[in-house]
Amino acid sequence: MSPISRRAVLGGALAVGAASALAGCSAGAGLADDGRSLRYWDLFTGGDGATMRAMLDAFRAEHPEIDLEAVTLQWGPTYYTKLAMAGAGGRAPDVAVLHLARLPGYAPAGLLDPFDPDLLAEFDLTEENFPAAVWQRAQYNGQVYAIPLDTHPYVMYYNVDVCREAGLLDADDQLIPLRGPDAVLAAFTAAKQVTGAYGLVTETYGTDGVNPWRMWWTLYRQLGGELLTPDGRDLAIDDAKALRALTFMQQLTSSGAAIREADGSGSIALFSSGQAGFMWQGDWEVTTLLASGVPFSMTRFPAVFDNASAQADGHSLVLPHRRTRSPAQARATYQLIAFLLRHSVTWAEGGHVPAYQPVARSAEYRALRPQSLYASVVEELALDPPVWFAGSASTLWLEMGAALSPVLTGRATPAEGLAAAKAAVRRLLATPNPVQ
C-alpha cells in the first residue's frame, strides 16, 4: 500500500475545515477494538437514508452483541473530505460508504485498507457473486478495496397513461423499445402532443447540475467513445463521436421534444405532476414518484446509437484506513457488510440495482416493479474513467456539467460545448490528486 501523504491533508482543498473534520473523525475513537462495537459512516441524507437506517436496525436486532454506531454525514464533497481526513489520521470508522467510481482517489493514497480474501470467502463476498465490470472496478493493485452494494444507472421514467394514449405501449402495457435517434425523438414528440406541455423533462442546467454529463457520457459511450487514454493521463476524446452525441442533445431541446431549461428539482416536479411523458434521471427517484401518485414505470435508457450503455456509478462499502484493526473487529465488520448485501432487496426498493447477485437473481427482487425492469443494464454500464477526479459528487461531473449544459439550453453550439469540455478535462489532468 502507498504511504499516506500529508501534503494534501495539511494543504489544498482538504485543509478547509480540517480541524472540524479531524474532530469528527475522532468521534468514538476510544471505542473498544474488541468486536463488540462498530462505527459506520454513510452519506444517505435523502429517502434512501431511512431505508439504510431500517437495515442497520435489523442488523442490531440480529446481532445484539454488537454495539453499532451509525453516522450520516452531508452528501457530496463534505462527506468525501471527512472520509479522506479520517483515513489519513488512521482514526477512521470501521466501515464506510464510498461511491465506487471514487475508489481511484482513495485506495492509491492509502486512505483505505484492503479486504482480507479469507474473510471475504468466509462471508461469501467473492467475485462470482458480483457483476464482472463492477468487481473489477472494486480492486486496486490486485487487492479488493470495495464491496459493491449497488449500481445506480441513468434510466428512463415514463408516464404509463400518457404513453398508452400516444400509442407507445405494447400488448403487455410496457413501453415499446425505442431504438435510434429518430424513434426516440418521435416518441417524445408524440408524448408532448398528449400532455400539451412536455415530451421529455430532464435537468438541463443548475448551479451543481451534473445531468448534462450523465446524458453526454451515456450517448458518447453508446458510440464507443473514450474520454482518456488507457493509462488515464491524456485526453482521448473522439471529436466526431462527441459531436454526434452533442448534436443529438441539442436536437432534443431545439426541436421541442425535450424541455430546454429545467433544473433537477423542476424536472422531477413536472414529471410528478403529469406534465411530461418521459424523464431522464438516476434510478433513485422511485420513492418520490411513488409518493406523488403519478402512473409511472421505468426502463433502461434507450439505445439511441450503437448499444444500450447507460451512465452509472454505485455505492460500495470500504474499510477506511485505521492504525489498528483487531481480528474480532474485522470479523464484526465483515458480518455487517455481508448482512447489508444479503438484505439488499430492501435497499433495491429505492431504485438501486443490487450488486450482490444472489439477491439480484432472486424471485423477491425480480417481483419488485418497476425497480427490477432495468436490472439488465449491469451488462452495459458506462462507468466513469478510473481516475481520481471522476465519480459521484466529483469535479469531473461538475465541470463537464457546466461545459455541456449550454448545448442543451441553446446558448452554445455542439462544437463550443465540446471545446469547453475538452478544456475542463485538460485542467483536471494537470491538477494533482489533492489526497496524494
Coordinates of C-alpha atoms in Angstrom, one line a residue:
M1 CA 0.0 0.0 0.0
S2 CA 1.2 3.5 -0.8
P3 CA 2.2 5.5 2.2
I4 CA -0.2 8.3 3.2
S5 CA 0.9 11.7 2.0
R6 CA 0.3 14.6 4.4
R7 CA 0.7 17.2 1.7
A8 CA -3.0 17.5 0.9
V9 CA -4.1 16.6 4.4
L10 CA -2.4 19.8 5.6
G11 CA -3.0 21.9 2.5
G12 CA -5.1 22.2 -0.6
A13 CA -8.8 21.5 -0.7
L14 CA -8.8 19.2 2.3
A15 CA -7.3 21.8 4.5
V16 CA -10.6 23.7 4.5
G17 CA -12.3 22.8 7.7
A18 CA -9.5 20.4 8.6
A19 CA -9.8 20.9 12.4
S20 CA -13.5 20.2 12.4
A21 CA -13.1 17.2 10.1
L22 CA -10.4 15.7 12.4
A23 CA -12.7 16.3 15.4
G24 CA -15.4 14.5 13.6
C25 CA -13.1 11.6 12.7
S26 CA -12.0 11.1 16.3
A27 CA -15.6 10.7 17.5
G28 CA -15.9 7.4 19.1
A29 CA -12.2 6.6 18.5
G30 CA -12.0 5.3 22.1
L31 CA -14.5 2.6 21.5
A32 CA -13.1 -0.9 22.4
D33 CA -11.4 -2.7 19.5
D34 CA -12.9 -6.0 20.7
G35 CA -15.5 -6.8 18.0
R36 CA -18.4 -5.7 20.3
S37 CA -18.6 -2.2 18.8
L38 CA -18.6 -0.9 15.2
R39 CA -18.6 2.6 13.7
Y40 CA -20.2 3.1 10.3
W41 CA -20.4 6.2 8.1
D42 CA -22.7 6.9 5.2
L43 CA -23.9 9.9 3.1
F44 CA -27.6 8.9 2.7
T45 CA -29.4 12.1 3.6
G46 CA -32.4 11.5 1.4
G47 CA -35.2 8.9 1.3
D48 CA -32.6 6.1 1.0
G49 CA -31.3 7.2 4.4
A50 CA -34.4 6.0 6.1
T51 CA -34.1 2.7 4.2
M52 CA -30.5 2.3 5.3
R53 CA -31.4 3.1 8.9
A54 CA -34.0 0.4 8.9
M55 CA -31.4 -2.1 7.6
L56 CA -29.0 -1.1 10.3
D57 CA -31.7 -1.5 12.9
A58 CA -32.4 -5.0 11.5
F59 CA -28.7 -5.8 11.9
R60 CA -28.8 -4.6 15.5
A61 CA -31.7 -6.8 16.2
E62 CA -30.0 -9.9 14.8
H63 CA -26.6 -9.0 16.5
P64 CA -27.4 -7.6 19.9
E65 CA -23.9 -8.4 21.0
I66 CA -22.5 -5.7 18.6
D67 CA -22.9 -2.0 19.5
L68 CA -23.3 -0.4 16.1
E69 CA -22.8 3.4 16.0
A70 CA -24.0 4.8 12.6
V71 CA -23.4 8.3 11.5
T72 CA -24.8 10.0 8.4
L73 CA -22.8 12.9 7.0
Q74 CA -23.6 15.5 4.4
W75 CA -23.7 14.2 0.9
G76 CA -21.1 15.3 -1.5
P77 CA -17.7 17.0 -1.1
T78 CA -18.1 17.5 2.6
Y79 CA -18.5 13.7 3.1
Y80 CA -15.5 12.9 1.0
T81 CA -13.3 15.4 2.7
K82 CA -14.1 14.0 6.1
L83 CA -13.6 10.5 4.8
A84 CA -10.2 11.4 3.5
M85 CA -9.3 13.1 6.7
A86 CA -10.4 10.0 8.7
G87 CA -8.3 7.7 6.6
A88 CA -5.3 10.0 6.7
G89 CA -5.5 10.2 10.5
G90 CA -5.8 6.5 11.0
R91 CA -8.8 7.1 13.4
A92 CA -11.5 6.2 10.9
P93 CA -14.8 4.4 11.3
D94 CA -14.7 0.6 10.8
V95 CA -16.7 0.7 7.6
A96 CA -18.0 3.5 5.4
V97 CA -19.9 4.0 2.1
L98 CA -17.9 5.1 -0.9
H99 CA -19.1 5.6 -4.5
L100 CA -17.3 3.0 -6.5
A101 CA -16.0 5.5 -9.1
R102 CA -14.3 7.4 -6.3
L103 CA -12.1 4.5 -5.4
P104 CA -9.1 5.7 -7.6
G105 CA -8.9 8.8 -5.5
Y106 CA -8.7 6.9 -2.2
A107 CA -7.1 3.5 -2.5
P108 CA -3.8 4.6 -4.2
A109 CA -3.4 7.3 -1.5
G110 CA -3.5 4.7 1.3
L111 CA -6.8 6.1 2.7
L112 CA -8.4 2.7 2.6
D113 CA -7.4 -0.7 3.8
P114 CA -7.7 -3.8 1.6
F115 CA -10.1 -6.6 2.4
D116 CA -8.9 -9.9 3.6
P117 CA -9.5 -12.6 0.9
D118 CA -10.0 -15.3 3.5
L119 CA -12.7 -13.4 5.3
L120 CA -14.3 -12.4 2.0
A121 CA -14.6 -16.1 1.1
E122 CA -15.9 -17.0 4.6
F123 CA -18.7 -14.5 4.2
D124 CA -19.4 -15.3 0.6
L125 CA -18.3 -11.9 -0.7
T126 CA -16.4 -13.2 -3.7
E127 CA -16.0 -12.4 -7.4
E128 CA -18.6 -14.8 -8.7
N129 CA -21.3 -13.0 -6.7
F130 CA -20.9 -9.7 -8.4
P131 CA -21.1 -8.3 -12.0
A132 CA -17.7 -8.6 -13.6
A133 CA -17.3 -5.0 -14.5
V134 CA -18.3 -3.8 -11.1
W135 CA -16.0 -6.3 -9.3
Q136 CA -13.1 -5.3 -11.5
R137 CA -13.5 -1.7 -10.5
A138 CA -13.6 -2.6 -6.8
Q139 CA -9.9 -3.6 -7.0
Y140 CA -6.6 -1.8 -6.8
N141 CA -3.2 -3.4 -7.4
G142 CA -4.7 -6.8 -7.4
Q143 CA -6.5 -6.4 -4.0
V144 CA -10.1 -5.8 -3.2
Y145 CA -10.7 -2.4 -1.7
A146 CA -14.5 -2.1 -2.0
I147 CA -17.5 -4.4 -1.7
P148 CA -20.2 -3.2 -4.2
L149 CA -23.6 -2.7 -2.7
D150 CA -25.5 -1.5 -5.7
T151 CA -25.4 0.0 -9.2
H152 CA -27.4 3.2 -9.8
P153 CA -27.8 3.8 -13.6
Y154 CA -29.2 6.6 -15.7
V155 CA -32.7 5.4 -16.6
M156 CA -35.8 6.4 -18.4
Y157 CA -39.1 7.0 -16.5
Y158 CA -42.3 7.1 -18.4
N159 CA -45.9 8.1 -17.7
V160 CA -47.9 5.0 -18.4
D161 CA -51.2 6.8 -19.2
V162 CA -49.5 9.3 -21.5
C163 CA -47.6 6.7 -23.4
R164 CA -50.7 4.5 -23.7
E165 CA -52.6 7.4 -25.3
A166 CA -49.6 8.1 -27.5
G167 CA -49.6 4.5 -28.8
L168 CA -46.2 3.8 -27.3
L169 CA -47.1 0.7 -25.2
D170 CA -47.1 -2.9 -26.3
A171 CA -49.8 -5.5 -25.6
D172 CA -48.5 -6.0 -22.1
D173 CA -48.7 -2.3 -21.4
Q174 CA -44.9 -1.9 -21.4
L175 CA -43.1 0.7 -23.4
I176 CA -42.1 -0.4 -26.8
P177 CA -38.3 -0.4 -27.4
L178 CA -37.0 2.9 -28.7
R179 CA -34.0 2.4 -30.9
G180 CA -32.2 5.1 -32.9
P181 CA -32.4 8.9 -32.6
D182 CA -35.4 9.2 -34.9
A183 CA -37.5 6.7 -32.9
V184 CA -36.6 8.5 -29.6
L185 CA -37.4 11.9 -30.9
A186 CA -40.7 10.7 -32.4
A187 CA -41.7 9.1 -29.1
F188 CA -41.0 12.3 -27.1
T189 CA -42.9 14.4 -29.7
A190 CA -45.9 12.0 -29.5
A191 CA -45.9 12.3 -25.7
K192 CA -45.8 16.0 -25.9
Q193 CA -48.9 16.1 -28.1
V194 CA -50.7 14.1 -25.4
T195 CA -49.6 16.2 -22.4
G196 CA -49.8 19.5 -24.2
A197 CA -46.7 20.5 -22.3
Y198 CA -43.6 18.4 -22.5
G199 CA -42.3 15.2 -24.0
L200 CA -39.1 14.7 -22.1
V201 CA -38.1 16.5 -19.0
T202 CA -34.6 16.4 -17.5
E203 CA -32.1 18.6 -15.8
T204 CA -30.5 20.9 -18.4
Y205 CA -28.9 23.4 -16.1
G206 CA -28.2 24.2 -12.4
T207 CA -25.5 25.5 -10.1
D208 CA -24.4 21.9 -9.4
G209 CA -26.0 20.4 -12.5
V210 CA -24.5 17.1 -13.5
N211 CA -27.2 15.7 -15.7
P212 CA -25.7 17.1 -18.9
W213 CA -22.6 15.0 -18.1
R214 CA -24.7 11.9 -17.5
M215 CA -26.6 12.4 -20.7
W216 CA -23.5 13.0 -22.8
W217 CA -21.4 10.3 -21.3
T218 CA -24.3 7.8 -21.9
L219 CA -24.7 8.8 -25.6
Y220 CA -20.9 9.1 -26.2
R221 CA -20.3 5.6 -24.7
Q222 CA -23.1 4.2 -26.9
L223 CA -20.9 5.3 -29.8
G224 CA -17.8 3.6 -28.2
G225 CA -16.1 6.9 -27.3
E226 CA -13.3 7.1 -24.7
L227 CA -12.6 10.1 -22.6
L228 CA -9.0 9.3 -21.6
T229 CA -6.1 7.1 -22.8
P230 CA -5.9 3.7 -21.1
D231 CA -3.3 5.0 -18.6
G232 CA -5.6 7.9 -17.6
R233 CA -3.0 10.5 -18.3
D234 CA -4.1 12.1 -21.6
L235 CA -7.3 13.2 -23.3
A236 CA -8.7 10.7 -25.9
I237 CA -12.0 12.3 -26.9
D238 CA -13.1 11.3 -30.4
D239 CA -14.4 14.6 -31.8
A240 CA -16.7 13.0 -34.4
K241 CA -18.4 10.8 -31.8
A242 CA -18.5 13.5 -29.2
L243 CA -20.1 16.0 -31.6
R244 CA -22.6 13.4 -32.8
A245 CA -23.8 12.9 -29.2
L246 CA -23.9 16.7 -28.5
T247 CA -25.8 17.4 -31.8
F248 CA -28.5 14.9 -30.7
M249 CA -28.6 16.5 -27.2
Q250 CA -29.2 19.9 -28.8
Q251 CA -31.7 18.5 -31.3
L252 CA -33.8 17.2 -28.3
T253 CA -34.4 20.6 -26.9
S254 CA -34.3 22.7 -30.1
S255 CA -37.0 20.5 -31.7
G256 CA -39.2 20.9 -28.6
A257 CA -39.2 17.2 -27.9
A258 CA -37.5 17.9 -24.6
I259 CA -37.6 20.8 -22.2
R260 CA -35.0 23.4 -22.9
E261 CA -34.5 24.9 -19.4
A262 CA -35.1 23.0 -16.2
D263 CA -33.1 22.3 -13.0
G264 CA -33.2 18.9 -11.3
S265 CA -36.0 19.5 -8.9
G266 CA -38.0 21.3 -11.5
S267 CA -37.9 18.4 -14.0
I268 CA -38.9 16.0 -11.3
A269 CA -41.8 18.2 -10.3
L270 CA -43.0 18.4 -13.9
F271 CA -42.9 14.7 -14.3
S272 CA -44.5 14.0 -10.9
S273 CA -47.4 16.3 -11.9
G274 CA -48.1 14.5 -15.1
Q275 CA -46.9 17.3 -17.4
A276 CA -44.4 15.1 -19.2
G277 CA -44.4 11.7 -20.8
F278 CA -40.7 10.9 -20.1
M279 CA -37.9 11.8 -17.7
W280 CA -34.2 11.0 -17.8
Q281 CA -32.7 10.8 -14.3
G282 CA -30.9 8.5 -12.0
D283 CA -32.8 5.5 -10.6
W284 CA -33.2 7.0 -7.1
E285 CA -36.4 9.0 -7.7
V286 CA -38.6 5.9 -7.3
T287 CA -39.7 6.8 -3.8
T288 CA -40.5 10.4 -4.8
L289 CA -42.7 9.3 -7.7
L290 CA -44.5 6.6 -5.8
A291 CA -45.5 9.2 -3.2
S292 CA -46.7 11.6 -6.0
G293 CA -49.2 9.1 -7.3
V294 CA -48.2 9.7 -10.9
P295 CA -48.8 6.5 -13.0
F296 CA -45.2 5.7 -14.0
S297 CA -42.9 2.9 -14.9
M298 CA -39.2 2.7 -15.7
T299 CA -37.0 1.2 -18.3
R300 CA -33.4 1.2 -19.4
F301 CA -32.1 4.3 -21.2
P302 CA -32.8 3.8 -24.9
A303 CA -30.3 2.6 -27.4
V304 CA -30.0 5.9 -29.2
F305 CA -26.9 4.8 -31.0
D306 CA -24.8 1.6 -31.3
N307 CA -25.6 0.0 -28.0
A308 CA -27.7 0.4 -24.9
S309 CA -25.0 1.6 -22.4
A310 CA -26.0 3.9 -19.7
Q311 CA -24.0 6.1 -17.3
A312 CA -23.8 4.6 -13.9
D313 CA -22.0 4.6 -10.6
G314 CA -22.6 2.6 -7.5
H315 CA -22.4 2.6 -3.7
S316 CA -19.8 0.3 -2.1
L317 CA -18.6 -0.5 1.4
V318 CA -15.0 0.2 2.2
L319 CA -12.6 -0.1 5.1
P320 CA -11.2 3.4 5.8
H321 CA -7.6 3.2 6.9
R322 CA -7.1 2.5 10.6
R323 CA -3.8 2.2 12.6
T324 CA -5.1 -1.0 14.2
R325 CA -7.9 -3.4 13.4
S326 CA -8.2 -6.4 15.6
P327 CA -9.3 -9.8 14.3
A328 CA -12.5 -9.6 16.3
Q329 CA -13.2 -6.1 15.0
A330 CA -12.6 -7.2 11.4
R331 CA -14.9 -10.2 11.8
A332 CA -17.7 -8.0 13.1
T333 CA -17.2 -5.6 10.2
Y334 CA -17.5 -8.3 7.6
Q335 CA -20.6 -9.5 9.4
L336 CA -22.2 -6.1 8.9
I337 CA -21.2 -5.9 5.3
A338 CA -22.5 -9.4 4.5
F339 CA -25.7 -8.6 6.3
L340 CA -26.3 -5.4 4.2
L341 CA -25.7 -7.3 1.0
R342 CA -27.8 -10.3 1.8
H343 CA -30.7 -7.9 2.6
S344 CA -30.1 -5.5 -0.3
V345 CA -33.5 -6.3 -1.8
T346 CA -34.8 -3.8 0.8
W347 CA -32.2 -1.3 -0.4
A348 CA -33.4 -2.0 -4.0
E349 CA -36.9 -0.7 -3.2
G350 CA -35.4 2.8 -3.5
G351 CA -34.4 2.1 -7.1
H352 CA -30.8 0.9 -7.0
V353 CA -29.8 -2.4 -8.7
P354 CA -28.4 -4.9 -6.2
A355 CA -24.8 -5.7 -6.8
Y356 CA -24.9 -8.9 -4.9
Q357 CA -26.0 -11.5 -7.5
P358 CA -27.8 -13.9 -5.1
V359 CA -30.2 -11.0 -4.4
A360 CA -30.3 -9.7 -8.0
R361 CA -31.3 -13.1 -9.2
S362 CA -33.8 -13.8 -6.5
A363 CA -37.6 -14.1 -7.1
E364 CA -38.1 -11.4 -4.5
Y365 CA -36.1 -8.8 -6.4
R366 CA -37.5 -9.7 -9.8
A367 CA -41.0 -9.3 -8.4
L368 CA -40.1 -5.7 -7.4
R369 CA -41.7 -3.4 -10.0
P370 CA -40.7 -1.1 -11.6
Q371 CA -37.3 -1.4 -9.9
S372 CA -36.2 -4.7 -11.5
L373 CA -37.2 -3.7 -15.0
Y374 CA -33.9 -2.1 -15.9
A375 CA -31.6 -4.5 -14.0
S376 CA -30.1 -5.9 -17.2
V377 CA -28.2 -2.6 -17.6
V378 CA -25.4 -4.1 -15.4
E379 CA -24.2 -5.8 -18.6
E380 CA -23.7 -2.5 -20.4
L381 CA -22.6 0.1 -17.8
A382 CA -21.0 3.3 -18.9
L383 CA -18.7 3.7 -15.8
D384 CA -16.6 6.8 -15.3
P385 CA -12.9 6.6 -16.2
P386 CA -10.9 5.2 -13.3
V387 CA -9.2 8.5 -12.3
W388 CA -9.2 10.4 -9.0
F389 CA -11.4 13.3 -10.3
A390 CA -14.3 11.1 -11.5
G391 CA -17.3 9.6 -9.8
S392 CA -20.4 10.9 -8.0
A393 CA -20.1 14.4 -6.5
S394 CA -16.8 14.8 -8.4
T395 CA -15.1 17.7 -10.0
L396 CA -15.4 15.9 -13.4
W397 CA -19.2 15.8 -13.1
L398 CA -19.5 19.5 -12.1
E399 CA -17.1 20.8 -14.7
M400 CA -18.4 18.7 -17.5
G401 CA -22.0 19.6 -16.5
A402 CA -21.1 23.3 -16.7
A403 CA -19.4 22.8 -20.1
L404 CA -22.2 20.8 -21.7
S405 CA -25.3 22.5 -20.2
P406 CA -25.2 25.4 -22.7
V407 CA -25.6 22.9 -25.5
L408 CA -28.9 21.8 -24.1
T409 CA -30.2 25.3 -23.4
G410 CA -29.2 26.6 -26.8
R411 CA -26.6 29.0 -25.5
A412 CA -23.7 27.2 -27.2
T413 CA -23.2 25.1 -30.3
P414 CA -22.1 21.5 -30.0
A415 CA -18.6 22.5 -31.2
E416 CA -18.4 25.2 -28.5
G417 CA -19.6 22.7 -25.9
L418 CA -17.0 20.2 -26.9
A419 CA -14.2 22.7 -26.8
A420 CA -15.3 23.7 -23.2
A421 CA -15.5 20.0 -22.2
K422 CA -12.0 19.3 -23.5
A423 CA -10.6 22.3 -21.8
A424 CA -12.1 21.2 -18.5
V425 CA -10.7 17.7 -18.8
R426 CA -7.2 19.1 -19.6
R427 CA -7.4 21.2 -16.5
L428 CA -8.2 18.2 -14.4
L429 CA -5.5 16.1 -15.9
A430 CA -3.0 18.9 -15.0
T431 CA -4.2 19.0 -11.4
P432 CA -2.5 16.8 -8.8
N433 CA -4.7 14.5 -6.8
P434 CA -5.4 16.5 -3.6
V435 CA -5.2 13.4 -1.3
Q436 CA -1.8 12.2 -2.5

